[in-house]
Short mmCIF file of C-alpha atoms in Angstrom, two decimals:
data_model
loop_
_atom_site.label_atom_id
_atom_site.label_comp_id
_atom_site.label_asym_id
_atom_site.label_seq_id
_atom_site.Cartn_x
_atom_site.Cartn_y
_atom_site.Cartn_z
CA UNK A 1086 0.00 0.00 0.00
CA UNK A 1087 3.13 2.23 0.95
CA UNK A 1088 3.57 3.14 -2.87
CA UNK A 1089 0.22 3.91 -3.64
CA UNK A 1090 -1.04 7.82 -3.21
CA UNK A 1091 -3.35 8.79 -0.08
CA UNK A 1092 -6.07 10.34 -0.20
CA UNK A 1093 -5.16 13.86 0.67
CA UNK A 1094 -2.21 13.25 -1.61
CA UNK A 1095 -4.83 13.57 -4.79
CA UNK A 1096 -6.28 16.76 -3.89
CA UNK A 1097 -3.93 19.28 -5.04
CA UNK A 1098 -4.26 17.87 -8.39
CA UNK A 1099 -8.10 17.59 -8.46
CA UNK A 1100 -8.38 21.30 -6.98
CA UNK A 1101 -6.47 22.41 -9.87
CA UNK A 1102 -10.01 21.96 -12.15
CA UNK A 1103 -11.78 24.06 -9.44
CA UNK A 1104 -11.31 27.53 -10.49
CA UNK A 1105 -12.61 26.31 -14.03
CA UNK A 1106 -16.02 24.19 -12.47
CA UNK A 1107 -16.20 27.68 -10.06
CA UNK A 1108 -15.96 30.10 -13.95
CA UNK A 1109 -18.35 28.24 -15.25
CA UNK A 1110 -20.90 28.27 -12.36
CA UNK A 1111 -20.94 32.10 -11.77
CA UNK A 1112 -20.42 32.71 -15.69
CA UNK A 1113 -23.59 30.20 -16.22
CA UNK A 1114 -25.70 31.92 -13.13
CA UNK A 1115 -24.59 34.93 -14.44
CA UNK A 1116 -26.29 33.91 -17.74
CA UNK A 1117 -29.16 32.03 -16.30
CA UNK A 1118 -30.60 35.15 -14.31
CA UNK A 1119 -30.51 37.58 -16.94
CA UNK A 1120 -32.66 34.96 -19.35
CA UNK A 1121 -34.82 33.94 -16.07
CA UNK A 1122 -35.94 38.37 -16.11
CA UNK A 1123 -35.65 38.67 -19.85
CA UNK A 1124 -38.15 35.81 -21.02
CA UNK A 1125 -40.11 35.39 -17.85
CA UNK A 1126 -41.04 39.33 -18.19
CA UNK A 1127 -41.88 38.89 -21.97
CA UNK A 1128 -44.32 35.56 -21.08
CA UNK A 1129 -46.35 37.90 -19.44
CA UNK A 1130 -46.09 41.02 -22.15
CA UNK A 1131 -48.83 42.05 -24.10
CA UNK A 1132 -47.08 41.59 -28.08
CA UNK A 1133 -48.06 37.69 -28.35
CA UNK A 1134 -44.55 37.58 -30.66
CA UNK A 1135 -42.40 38.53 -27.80
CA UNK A 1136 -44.72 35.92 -25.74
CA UNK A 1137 -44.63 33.31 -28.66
CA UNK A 1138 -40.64 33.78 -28.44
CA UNK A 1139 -40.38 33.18 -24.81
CA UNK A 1140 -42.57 30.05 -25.35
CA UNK A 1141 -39.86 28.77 -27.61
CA UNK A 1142 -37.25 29.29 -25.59
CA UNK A 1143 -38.56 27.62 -22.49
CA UNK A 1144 -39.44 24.82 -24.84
CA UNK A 1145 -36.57 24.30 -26.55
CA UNK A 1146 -34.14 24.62 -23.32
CA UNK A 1147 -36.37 23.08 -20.65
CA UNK A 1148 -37.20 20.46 -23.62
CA UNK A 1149 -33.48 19.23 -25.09
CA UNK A 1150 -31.75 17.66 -22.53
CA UNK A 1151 -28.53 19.94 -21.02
CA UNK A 1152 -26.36 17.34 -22.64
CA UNK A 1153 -27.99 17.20 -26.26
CA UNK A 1154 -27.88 20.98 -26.13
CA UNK A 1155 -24.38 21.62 -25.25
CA UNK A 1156 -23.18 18.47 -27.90
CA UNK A 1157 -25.50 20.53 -30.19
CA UNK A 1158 -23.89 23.84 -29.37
CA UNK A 1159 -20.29 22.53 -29.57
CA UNK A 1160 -20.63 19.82 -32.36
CA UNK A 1161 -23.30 21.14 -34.57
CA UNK A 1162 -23.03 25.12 -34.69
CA UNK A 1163 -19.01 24.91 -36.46
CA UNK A 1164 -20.58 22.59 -38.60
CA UNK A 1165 -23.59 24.47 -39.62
CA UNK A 1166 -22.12 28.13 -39.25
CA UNK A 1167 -18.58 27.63 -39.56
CA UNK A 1168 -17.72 29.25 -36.64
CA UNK A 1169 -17.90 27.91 -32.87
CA UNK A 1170 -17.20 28.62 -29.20
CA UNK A 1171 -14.46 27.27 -27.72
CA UNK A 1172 -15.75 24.82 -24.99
CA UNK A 1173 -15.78 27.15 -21.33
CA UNK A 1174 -17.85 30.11 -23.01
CA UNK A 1175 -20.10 27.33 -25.16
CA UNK A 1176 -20.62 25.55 -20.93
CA UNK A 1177 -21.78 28.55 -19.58
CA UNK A 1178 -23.92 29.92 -22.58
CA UNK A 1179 -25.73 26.55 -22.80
CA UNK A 1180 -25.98 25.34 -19.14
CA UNK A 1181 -26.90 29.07 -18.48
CA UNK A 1182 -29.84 29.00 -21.24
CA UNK A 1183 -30.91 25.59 -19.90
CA UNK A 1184 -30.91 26.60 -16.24
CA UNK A 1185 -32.69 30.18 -17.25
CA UNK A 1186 -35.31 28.32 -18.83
CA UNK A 1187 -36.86 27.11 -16.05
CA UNK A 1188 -35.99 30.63 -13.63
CA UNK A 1189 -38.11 32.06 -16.77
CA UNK A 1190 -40.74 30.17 -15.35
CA UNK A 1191 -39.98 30.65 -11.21
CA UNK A 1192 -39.85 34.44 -12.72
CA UNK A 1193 -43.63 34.29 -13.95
CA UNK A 1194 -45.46 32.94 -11.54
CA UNK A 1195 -43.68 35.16 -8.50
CA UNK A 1196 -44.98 38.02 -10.71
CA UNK A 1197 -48.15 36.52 -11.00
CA UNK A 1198 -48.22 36.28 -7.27
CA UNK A 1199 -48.23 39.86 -6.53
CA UNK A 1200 -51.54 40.58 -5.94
CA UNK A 1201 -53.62 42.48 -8.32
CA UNK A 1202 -54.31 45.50 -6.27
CA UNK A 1203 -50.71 45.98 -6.59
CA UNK A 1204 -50.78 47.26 -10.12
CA UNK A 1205 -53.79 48.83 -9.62
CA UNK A 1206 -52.31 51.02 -6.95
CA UNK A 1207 -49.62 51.25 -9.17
CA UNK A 1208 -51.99 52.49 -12.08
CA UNK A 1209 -53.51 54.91 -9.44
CA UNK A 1210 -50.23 56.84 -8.54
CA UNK A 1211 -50.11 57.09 -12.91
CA UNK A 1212 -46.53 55.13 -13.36
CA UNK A 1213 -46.00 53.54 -16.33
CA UNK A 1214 -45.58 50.16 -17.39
CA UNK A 1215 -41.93 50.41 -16.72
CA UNK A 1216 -42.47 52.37 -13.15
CA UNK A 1217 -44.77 49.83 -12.05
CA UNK A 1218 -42.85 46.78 -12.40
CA UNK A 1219 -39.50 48.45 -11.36
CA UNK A 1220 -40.82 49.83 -8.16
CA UNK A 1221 -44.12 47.98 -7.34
CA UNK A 1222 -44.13 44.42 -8.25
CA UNK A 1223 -40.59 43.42 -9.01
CA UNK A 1224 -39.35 44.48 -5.35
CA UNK A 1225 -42.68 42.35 -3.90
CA UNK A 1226 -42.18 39.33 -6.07
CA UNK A 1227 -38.36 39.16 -5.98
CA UNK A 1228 -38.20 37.44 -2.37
CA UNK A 1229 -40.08 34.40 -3.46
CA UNK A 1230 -37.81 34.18 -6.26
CA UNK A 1231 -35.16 33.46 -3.75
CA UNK A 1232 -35.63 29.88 -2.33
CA UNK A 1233 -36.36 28.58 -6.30
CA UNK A 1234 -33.87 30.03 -7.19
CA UNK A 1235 -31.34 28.36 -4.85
CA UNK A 1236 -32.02 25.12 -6.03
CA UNK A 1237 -31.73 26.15 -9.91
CA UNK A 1238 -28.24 27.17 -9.07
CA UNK A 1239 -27.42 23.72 -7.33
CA UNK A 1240 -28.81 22.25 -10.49
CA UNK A 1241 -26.09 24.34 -12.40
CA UNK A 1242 -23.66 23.62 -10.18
CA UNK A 1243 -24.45 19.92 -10.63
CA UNK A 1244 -24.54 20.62 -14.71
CA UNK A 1245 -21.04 22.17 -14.82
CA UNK A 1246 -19.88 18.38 -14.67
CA UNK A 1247 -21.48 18.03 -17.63
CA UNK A 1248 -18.73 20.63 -19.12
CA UNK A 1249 -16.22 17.34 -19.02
CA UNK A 1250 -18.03 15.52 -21.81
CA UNK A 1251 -17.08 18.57 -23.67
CA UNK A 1252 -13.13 18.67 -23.58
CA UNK A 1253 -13.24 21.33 -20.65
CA UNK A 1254 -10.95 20.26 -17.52
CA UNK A 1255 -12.87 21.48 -14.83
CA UNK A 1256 -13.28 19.65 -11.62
CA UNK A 1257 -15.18 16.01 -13.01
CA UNK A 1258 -12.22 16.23 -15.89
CA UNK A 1259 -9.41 16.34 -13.69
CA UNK A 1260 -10.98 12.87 -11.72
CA UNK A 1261 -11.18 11.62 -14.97
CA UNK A 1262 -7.39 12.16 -15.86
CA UNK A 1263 -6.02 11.37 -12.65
CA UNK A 1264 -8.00 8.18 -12.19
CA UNK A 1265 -6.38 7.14 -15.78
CA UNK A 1266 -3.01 7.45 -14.36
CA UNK A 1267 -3.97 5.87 -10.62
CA UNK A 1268 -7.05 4.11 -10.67
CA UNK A 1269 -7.91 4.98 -6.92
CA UNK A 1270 -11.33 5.42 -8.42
CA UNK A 1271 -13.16 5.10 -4.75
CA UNK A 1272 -11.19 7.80 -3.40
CA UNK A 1273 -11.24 10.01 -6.75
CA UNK A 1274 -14.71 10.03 -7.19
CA UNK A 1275 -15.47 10.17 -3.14
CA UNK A 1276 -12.95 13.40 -3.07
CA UNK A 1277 -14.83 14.60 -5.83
CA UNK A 1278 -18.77 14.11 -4.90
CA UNK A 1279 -17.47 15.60 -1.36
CA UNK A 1280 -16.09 18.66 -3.05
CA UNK A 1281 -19.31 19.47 -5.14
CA UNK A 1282 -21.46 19.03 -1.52
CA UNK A 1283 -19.48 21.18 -0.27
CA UNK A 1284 -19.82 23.47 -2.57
CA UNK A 1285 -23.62 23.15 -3.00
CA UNK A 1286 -23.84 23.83 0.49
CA UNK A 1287 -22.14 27.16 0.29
CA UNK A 1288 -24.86 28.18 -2.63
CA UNK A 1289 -27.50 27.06 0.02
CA UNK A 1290 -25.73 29.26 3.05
CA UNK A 1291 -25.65 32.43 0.71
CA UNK A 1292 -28.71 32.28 -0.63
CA UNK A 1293 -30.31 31.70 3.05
CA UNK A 1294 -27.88 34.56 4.07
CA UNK A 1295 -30.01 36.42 0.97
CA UNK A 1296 -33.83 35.58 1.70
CA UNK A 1297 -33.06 37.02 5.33
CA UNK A 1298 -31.60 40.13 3.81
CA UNK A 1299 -34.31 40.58 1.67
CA UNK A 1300 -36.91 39.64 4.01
CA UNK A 1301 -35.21 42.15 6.66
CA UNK A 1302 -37.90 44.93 7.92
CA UNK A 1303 -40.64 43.27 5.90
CA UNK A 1304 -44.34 43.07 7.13
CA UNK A 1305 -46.59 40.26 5.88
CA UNK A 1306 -49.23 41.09 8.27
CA UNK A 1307 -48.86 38.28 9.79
CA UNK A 1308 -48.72 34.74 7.88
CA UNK A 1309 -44.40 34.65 8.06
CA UNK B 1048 -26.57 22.39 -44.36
CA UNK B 1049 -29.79 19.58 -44.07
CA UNK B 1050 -29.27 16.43 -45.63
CA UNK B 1051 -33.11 14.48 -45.56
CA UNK B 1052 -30.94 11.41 -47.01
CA UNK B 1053 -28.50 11.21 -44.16
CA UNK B 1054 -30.99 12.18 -41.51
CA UNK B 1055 -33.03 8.79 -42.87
CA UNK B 1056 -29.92 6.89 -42.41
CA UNK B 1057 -29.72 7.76 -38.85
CA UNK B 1058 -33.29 7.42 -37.95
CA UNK B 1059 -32.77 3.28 -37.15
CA UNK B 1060 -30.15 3.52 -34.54
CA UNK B 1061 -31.60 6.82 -32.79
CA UNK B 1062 -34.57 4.41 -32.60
CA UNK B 1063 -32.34 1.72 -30.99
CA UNK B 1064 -31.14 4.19 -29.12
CA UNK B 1065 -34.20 5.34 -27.62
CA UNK B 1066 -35.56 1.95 -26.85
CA UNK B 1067 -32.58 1.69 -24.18
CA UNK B 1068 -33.01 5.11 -23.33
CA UNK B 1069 -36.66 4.60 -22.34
CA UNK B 1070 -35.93 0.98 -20.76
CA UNK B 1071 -32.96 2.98 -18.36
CA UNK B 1072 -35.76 5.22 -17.28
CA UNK B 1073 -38.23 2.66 -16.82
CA UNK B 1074 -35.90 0.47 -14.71
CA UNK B 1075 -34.88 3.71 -12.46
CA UNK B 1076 -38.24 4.83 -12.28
CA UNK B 1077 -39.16 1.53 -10.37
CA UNK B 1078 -36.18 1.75 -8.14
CA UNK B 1079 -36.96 5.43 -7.37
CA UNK B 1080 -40.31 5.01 -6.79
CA UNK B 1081 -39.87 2.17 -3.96
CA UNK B 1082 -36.44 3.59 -2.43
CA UNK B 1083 -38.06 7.05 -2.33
CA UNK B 1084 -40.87 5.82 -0.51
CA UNK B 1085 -38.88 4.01 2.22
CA UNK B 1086 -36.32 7.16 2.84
CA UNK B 1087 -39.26 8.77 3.63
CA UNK B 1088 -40.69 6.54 5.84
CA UNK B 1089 -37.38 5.99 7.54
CA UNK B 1090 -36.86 9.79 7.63
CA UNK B 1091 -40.46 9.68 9.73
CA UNK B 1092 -38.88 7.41 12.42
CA UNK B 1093 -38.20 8.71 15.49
CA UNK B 1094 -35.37 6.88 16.02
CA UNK B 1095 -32.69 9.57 15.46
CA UNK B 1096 -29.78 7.16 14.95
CA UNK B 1097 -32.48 6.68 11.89
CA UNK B 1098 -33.87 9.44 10.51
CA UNK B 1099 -30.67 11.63 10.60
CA UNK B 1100 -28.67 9.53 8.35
CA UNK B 1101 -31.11 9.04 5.93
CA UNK B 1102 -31.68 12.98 5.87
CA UNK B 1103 -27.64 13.48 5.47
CA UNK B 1104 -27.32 10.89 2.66
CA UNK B 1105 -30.83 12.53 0.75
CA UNK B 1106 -28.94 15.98 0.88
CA UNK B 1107 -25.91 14.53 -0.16
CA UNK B 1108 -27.11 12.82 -3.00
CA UNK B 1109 -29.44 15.66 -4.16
CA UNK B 1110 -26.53 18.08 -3.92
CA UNK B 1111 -23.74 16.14 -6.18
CA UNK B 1112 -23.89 15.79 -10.00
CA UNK B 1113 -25.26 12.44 -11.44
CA UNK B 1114 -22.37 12.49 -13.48
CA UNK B 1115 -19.75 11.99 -10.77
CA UNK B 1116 -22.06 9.40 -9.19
CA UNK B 1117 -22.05 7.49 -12.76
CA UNK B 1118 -18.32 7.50 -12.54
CA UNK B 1119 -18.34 6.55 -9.14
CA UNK B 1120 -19.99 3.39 -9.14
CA UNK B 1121 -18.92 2.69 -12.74
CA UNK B 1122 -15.24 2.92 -11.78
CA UNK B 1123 -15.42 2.01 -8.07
CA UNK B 1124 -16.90 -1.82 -9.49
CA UNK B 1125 -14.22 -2.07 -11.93
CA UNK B 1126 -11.42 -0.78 -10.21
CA UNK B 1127 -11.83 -1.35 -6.19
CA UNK B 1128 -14.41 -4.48 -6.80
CA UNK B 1129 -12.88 -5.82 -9.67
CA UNK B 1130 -15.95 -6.93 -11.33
CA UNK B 1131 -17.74 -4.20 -13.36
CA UNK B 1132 -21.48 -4.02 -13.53
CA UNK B 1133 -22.70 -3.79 -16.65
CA UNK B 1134 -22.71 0.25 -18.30
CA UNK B 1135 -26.73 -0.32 -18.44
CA UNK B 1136 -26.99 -1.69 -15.40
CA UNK B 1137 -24.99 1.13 -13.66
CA UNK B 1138 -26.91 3.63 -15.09
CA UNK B 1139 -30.20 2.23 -13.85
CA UNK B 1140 -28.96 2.14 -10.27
CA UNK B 1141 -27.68 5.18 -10.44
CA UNK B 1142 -30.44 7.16 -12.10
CA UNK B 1143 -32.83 5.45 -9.69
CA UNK B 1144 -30.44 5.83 -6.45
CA UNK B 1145 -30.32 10.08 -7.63
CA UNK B 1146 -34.12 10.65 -8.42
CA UNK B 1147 -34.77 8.48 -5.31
CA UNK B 1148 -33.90 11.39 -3.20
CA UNK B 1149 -35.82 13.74 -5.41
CA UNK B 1150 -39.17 11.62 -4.72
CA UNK B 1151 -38.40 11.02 -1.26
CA UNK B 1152 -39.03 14.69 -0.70
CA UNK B 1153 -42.62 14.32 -2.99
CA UNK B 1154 -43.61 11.53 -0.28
CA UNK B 1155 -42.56 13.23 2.70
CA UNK B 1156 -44.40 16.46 1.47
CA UNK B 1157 -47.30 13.77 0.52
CA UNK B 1158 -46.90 12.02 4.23
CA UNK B 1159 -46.78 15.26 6.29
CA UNK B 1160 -49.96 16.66 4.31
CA UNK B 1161 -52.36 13.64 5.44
CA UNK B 1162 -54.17 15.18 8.67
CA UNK B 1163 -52.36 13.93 12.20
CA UNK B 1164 -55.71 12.56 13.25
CA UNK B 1165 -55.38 10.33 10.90
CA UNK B 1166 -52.22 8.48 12.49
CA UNK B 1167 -54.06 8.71 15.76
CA UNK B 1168 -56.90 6.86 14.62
CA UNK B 1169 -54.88 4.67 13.36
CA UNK B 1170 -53.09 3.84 16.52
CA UNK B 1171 -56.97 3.83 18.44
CA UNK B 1172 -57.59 1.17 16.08
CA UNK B 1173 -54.21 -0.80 17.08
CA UNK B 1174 -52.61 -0.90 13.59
CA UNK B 1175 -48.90 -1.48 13.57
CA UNK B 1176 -46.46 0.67 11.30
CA UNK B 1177 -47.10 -1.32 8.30
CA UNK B 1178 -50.94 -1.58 8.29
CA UNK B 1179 -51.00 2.24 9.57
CA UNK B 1180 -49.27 3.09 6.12
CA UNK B 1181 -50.70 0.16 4.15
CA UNK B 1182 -54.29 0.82 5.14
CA UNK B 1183 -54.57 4.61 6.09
CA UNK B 1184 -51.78 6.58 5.19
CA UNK B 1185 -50.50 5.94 1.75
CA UNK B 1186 -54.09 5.57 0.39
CA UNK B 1187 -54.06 9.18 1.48
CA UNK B 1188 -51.52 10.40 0.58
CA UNK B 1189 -50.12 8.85 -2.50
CA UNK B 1190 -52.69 10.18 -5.32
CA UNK B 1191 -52.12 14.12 -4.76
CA UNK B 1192 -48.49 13.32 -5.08
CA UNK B 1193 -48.88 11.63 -8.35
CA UNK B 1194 -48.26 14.63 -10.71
CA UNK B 1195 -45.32 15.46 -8.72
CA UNK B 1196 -43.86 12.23 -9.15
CA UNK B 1197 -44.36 12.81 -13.06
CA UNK B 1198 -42.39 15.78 -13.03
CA UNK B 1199 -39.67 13.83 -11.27
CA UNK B 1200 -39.64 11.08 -14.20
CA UNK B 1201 -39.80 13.80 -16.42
CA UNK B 1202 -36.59 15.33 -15.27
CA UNK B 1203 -34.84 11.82 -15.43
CA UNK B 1204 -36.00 11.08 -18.68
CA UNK B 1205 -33.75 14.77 -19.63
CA UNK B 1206 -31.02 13.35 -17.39
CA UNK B 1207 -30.98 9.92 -19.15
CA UNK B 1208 -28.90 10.87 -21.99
CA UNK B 1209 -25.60 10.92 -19.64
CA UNK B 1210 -25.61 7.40 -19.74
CA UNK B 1211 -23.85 7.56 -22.63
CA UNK B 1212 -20.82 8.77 -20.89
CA UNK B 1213 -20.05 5.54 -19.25
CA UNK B 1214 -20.53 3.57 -22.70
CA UNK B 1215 -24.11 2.78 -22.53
CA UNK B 1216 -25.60 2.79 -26.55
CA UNK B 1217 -28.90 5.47 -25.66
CA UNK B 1218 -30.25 7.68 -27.88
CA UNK B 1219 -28.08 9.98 -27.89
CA UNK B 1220 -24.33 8.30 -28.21
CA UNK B 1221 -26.33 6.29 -31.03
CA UNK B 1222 -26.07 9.54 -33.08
CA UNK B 1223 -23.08 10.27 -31.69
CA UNK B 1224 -21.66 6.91 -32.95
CA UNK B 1225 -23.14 7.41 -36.43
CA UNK B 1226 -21.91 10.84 -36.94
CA UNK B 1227 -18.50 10.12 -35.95
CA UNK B 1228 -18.51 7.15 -38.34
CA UNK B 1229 -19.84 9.88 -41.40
CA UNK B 1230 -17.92 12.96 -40.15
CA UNK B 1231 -21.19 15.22 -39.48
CA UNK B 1232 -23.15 15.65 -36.94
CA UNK B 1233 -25.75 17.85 -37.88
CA UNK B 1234 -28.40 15.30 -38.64
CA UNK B 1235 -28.14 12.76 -35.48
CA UNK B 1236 -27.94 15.73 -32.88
CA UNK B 1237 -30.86 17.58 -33.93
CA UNK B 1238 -32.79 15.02 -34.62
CA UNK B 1239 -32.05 13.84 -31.12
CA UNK B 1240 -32.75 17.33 -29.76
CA UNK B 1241 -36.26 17.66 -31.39
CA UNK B 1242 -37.00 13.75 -30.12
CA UNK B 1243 -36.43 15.19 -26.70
CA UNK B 1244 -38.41 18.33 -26.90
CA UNK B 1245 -41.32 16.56 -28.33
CA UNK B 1246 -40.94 13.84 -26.07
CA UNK B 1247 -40.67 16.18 -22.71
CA UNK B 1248 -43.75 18.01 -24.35
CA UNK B 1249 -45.89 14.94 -24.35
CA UNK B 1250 -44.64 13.74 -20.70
CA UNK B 1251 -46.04 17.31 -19.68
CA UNK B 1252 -48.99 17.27 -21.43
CA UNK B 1253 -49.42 13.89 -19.19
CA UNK B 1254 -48.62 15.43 -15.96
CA UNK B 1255 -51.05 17.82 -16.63
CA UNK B 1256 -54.22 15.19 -17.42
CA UNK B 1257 -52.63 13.55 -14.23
CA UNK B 1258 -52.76 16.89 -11.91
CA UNK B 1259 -56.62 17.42 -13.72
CA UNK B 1260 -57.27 13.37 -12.65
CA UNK B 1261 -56.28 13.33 -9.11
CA UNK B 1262 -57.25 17.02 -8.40
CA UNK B 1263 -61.08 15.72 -9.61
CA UNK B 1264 -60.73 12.42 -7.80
CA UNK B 1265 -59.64 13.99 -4.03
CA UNK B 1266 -61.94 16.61 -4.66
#
């Protein structure tokens, strides 16, 4: 056994595909919530294209697997357009896209949970369309975004894995190369599945830290 | 840009591909189903030495990627054991072992909503565990759950097409197979994508007659 690596021994090497799996997480939420606003605001606009369009998209990205999409973004698009992504920026685009096609939907029904009275009070004071959801609803429906929204970016965290199949050495990549050279696959893949909890688990601590934030100074009258 | 010829060609072994795609999902539906049920049962205990483990290894599993899990037991049996398991067979465990802890959380949600009174009676009637949950509870508290559960086999039914990173011939490393054999990939990955849309499409459309069933029956 003396010859063979411990444990501990593998973790500098695994760590080094961290700061790629870590890239690709914030790039990807990055992406995710800015889709999640974008097409969850136009499902409930009143031009049925811009609707029709974020029916597509929710479709198409909820639809397509995370996997067939980002083979289809990275195999298919050089092919078809002659020009590609390299593999990180093609990760977070599509795992961003897929992830920000279901906040679209987490998006749309927290607005639809503001209660009407809300924009008519809204309509009363004479803002605008704008006005109204920038200072009225968006600030009410934004806090039961948050919990949803904590477990979408587990699910991305979980996706960047996915990144591997792909060429990209993040974390998953680098437990694929050094279990070639080793095969201590139980402590590998155990190191590994450790090192995504733990991670997972610091998304779940901010975005607690967040909802209180948010929630700080509020009055439901009563109910919370 | 489209070739209808080539996409023809393809068409058989995305087919294949989709029959073992659908089987993997069946087979991990069935072991999610029944191992979901009994974490949540076994989370209910009030044995602590119990419940908390099963609550730690839930999280745990929830909050790791399905890839690294494939990997694990994939390379764990071949290198540590010695004797691999079979790439289908791996997948199935895994896929139902990972959505197991997803419906766990349905049937706990499903268990806590059936009224406390209910467990009393039970226990003025002198039922033990099994009968209470047999007889009383799951009756209960199975059927509003059932759309949930849908969504669950929905999502693994997205998720199934990882399988094909540890070797296993789904739908989608079918096309991938094919196009590296012709050089293009155009044809098999699209038509794979559209397969999936439609397919996730019709499994919500089902969900929904589901949610309209059981919402009329417990009404």
């Amino acid at each position: 056994m003396s010859d063979l690596p411990r444990p501990f021994d593998l973790l500098p090497f695994l760590l080094q595909g961290l700061h790629i799996t870590v890239i690709i997480a914030l790039g990807g939420s990055a992406v995710a919530v800015f889709m999640s606003v974008l097409f969850g605001l136009w499902s409930k606009s009143s031009d049925p294209i811009l609707r029709w369009f974020s029916a597509a998209y929710i479709t198409v990205f909820r639809g397509a697997s995370a996997l067939i999409l980002l083979y289809w973004f990275y195999f298919v698009m050089p092919e078809l357009t002659g020009f590609g992504l390299d593999a990180i920026t093609t990760g977070i685009f599509v795992l961003g896209a897929n992830v920000g096609a279901y906040g679209a939907e987490v998006v749309r029904t927290s607005i639809q949970s503001v209660p009407k009275g809300q924009y008519q009070a809204a309509a009363a004071l004479n803002l605008s369309r704008w006005q109204t959801m920038r200072h009225v609803i968006f600030p009410q429906a934004i806090l039961s975004m948050i919990p949803p929204f904590g477990n979408l970016m587990i699910e991305l965290l979980k996706g960047t894995a996915l990144v591997s199949t792909i060429t990209v050495t993040d974390l998953t990549m680098q437990g694929m190369y050094l279990r070639a050279d080793t095969h201590r696959s139980l402590e590998i893949f155990g190191l590994l599945l450790v090192i995504y909890f733990l991670l997972s688990s610091l998304i779940t601590f901010g975005f607690r830290v967040l909802e209180r934030r948010l929630s700080h100074g509020r009055d439901y009258g009563g109910g919370r | 840009m489209w070739n209808w010829e080539f996409a023809w060609q393809v068409m058989p072994k995305i087919l294949e591909g989709l029959v073992v795609t659908l089987e993997a999902v069946a087979g991990g539906m069935a072991i999610a189903l029944i191992l979901g049920l009994l974490w949540a049962m076994l989370r209910r205990t009030k044995v602590k030495f119990v419940s908390w483990p099963t609550w730690a290894f839930v999280e745990f599993i929830r909050s790791t990627p399905l890839l690294v899990q494939l990997f694990f037991v994939y390379y764990v049996m071949t290198d540590v054991v010695g004797r691999g398991l079979s790439p289908l067979l791996t997948g199935i465990l895994v896929l139902g072992l990972h959505y197991s802890c997803y419906t766990a959380e349905v049937y706990r949600a499903g268990l806590d909503a059936v009224a406390k009174g209910q467990w009393n009676a039970a226990k003025a009637l002198n039922l033990n565990g099994y009968q209470t949950y047999r007889y009383v509870i799951l009756p209960q508290a199975v059927p509003p759950i059932l759309p949930n559960l849908g969504n669950y086999l929905i999502a693994m039914l997205k998720e199934a097409p990882l399988l094909s990173v540890i070797t296993v011939l789904e739908v989608l490393r079918a096309a991938q197979v094919f196009g590296n054999e012709h050089y293009r990939y155009l044809e098999p990955l699209t038509i794979v994508g559209v397969l999936f849309i439609l397919l996730s499409l019709l499994a919500g459309l089902s969900v929904e007659w589901l949610r309209k069933r059981t919402a009329a029956m417990t009404s």
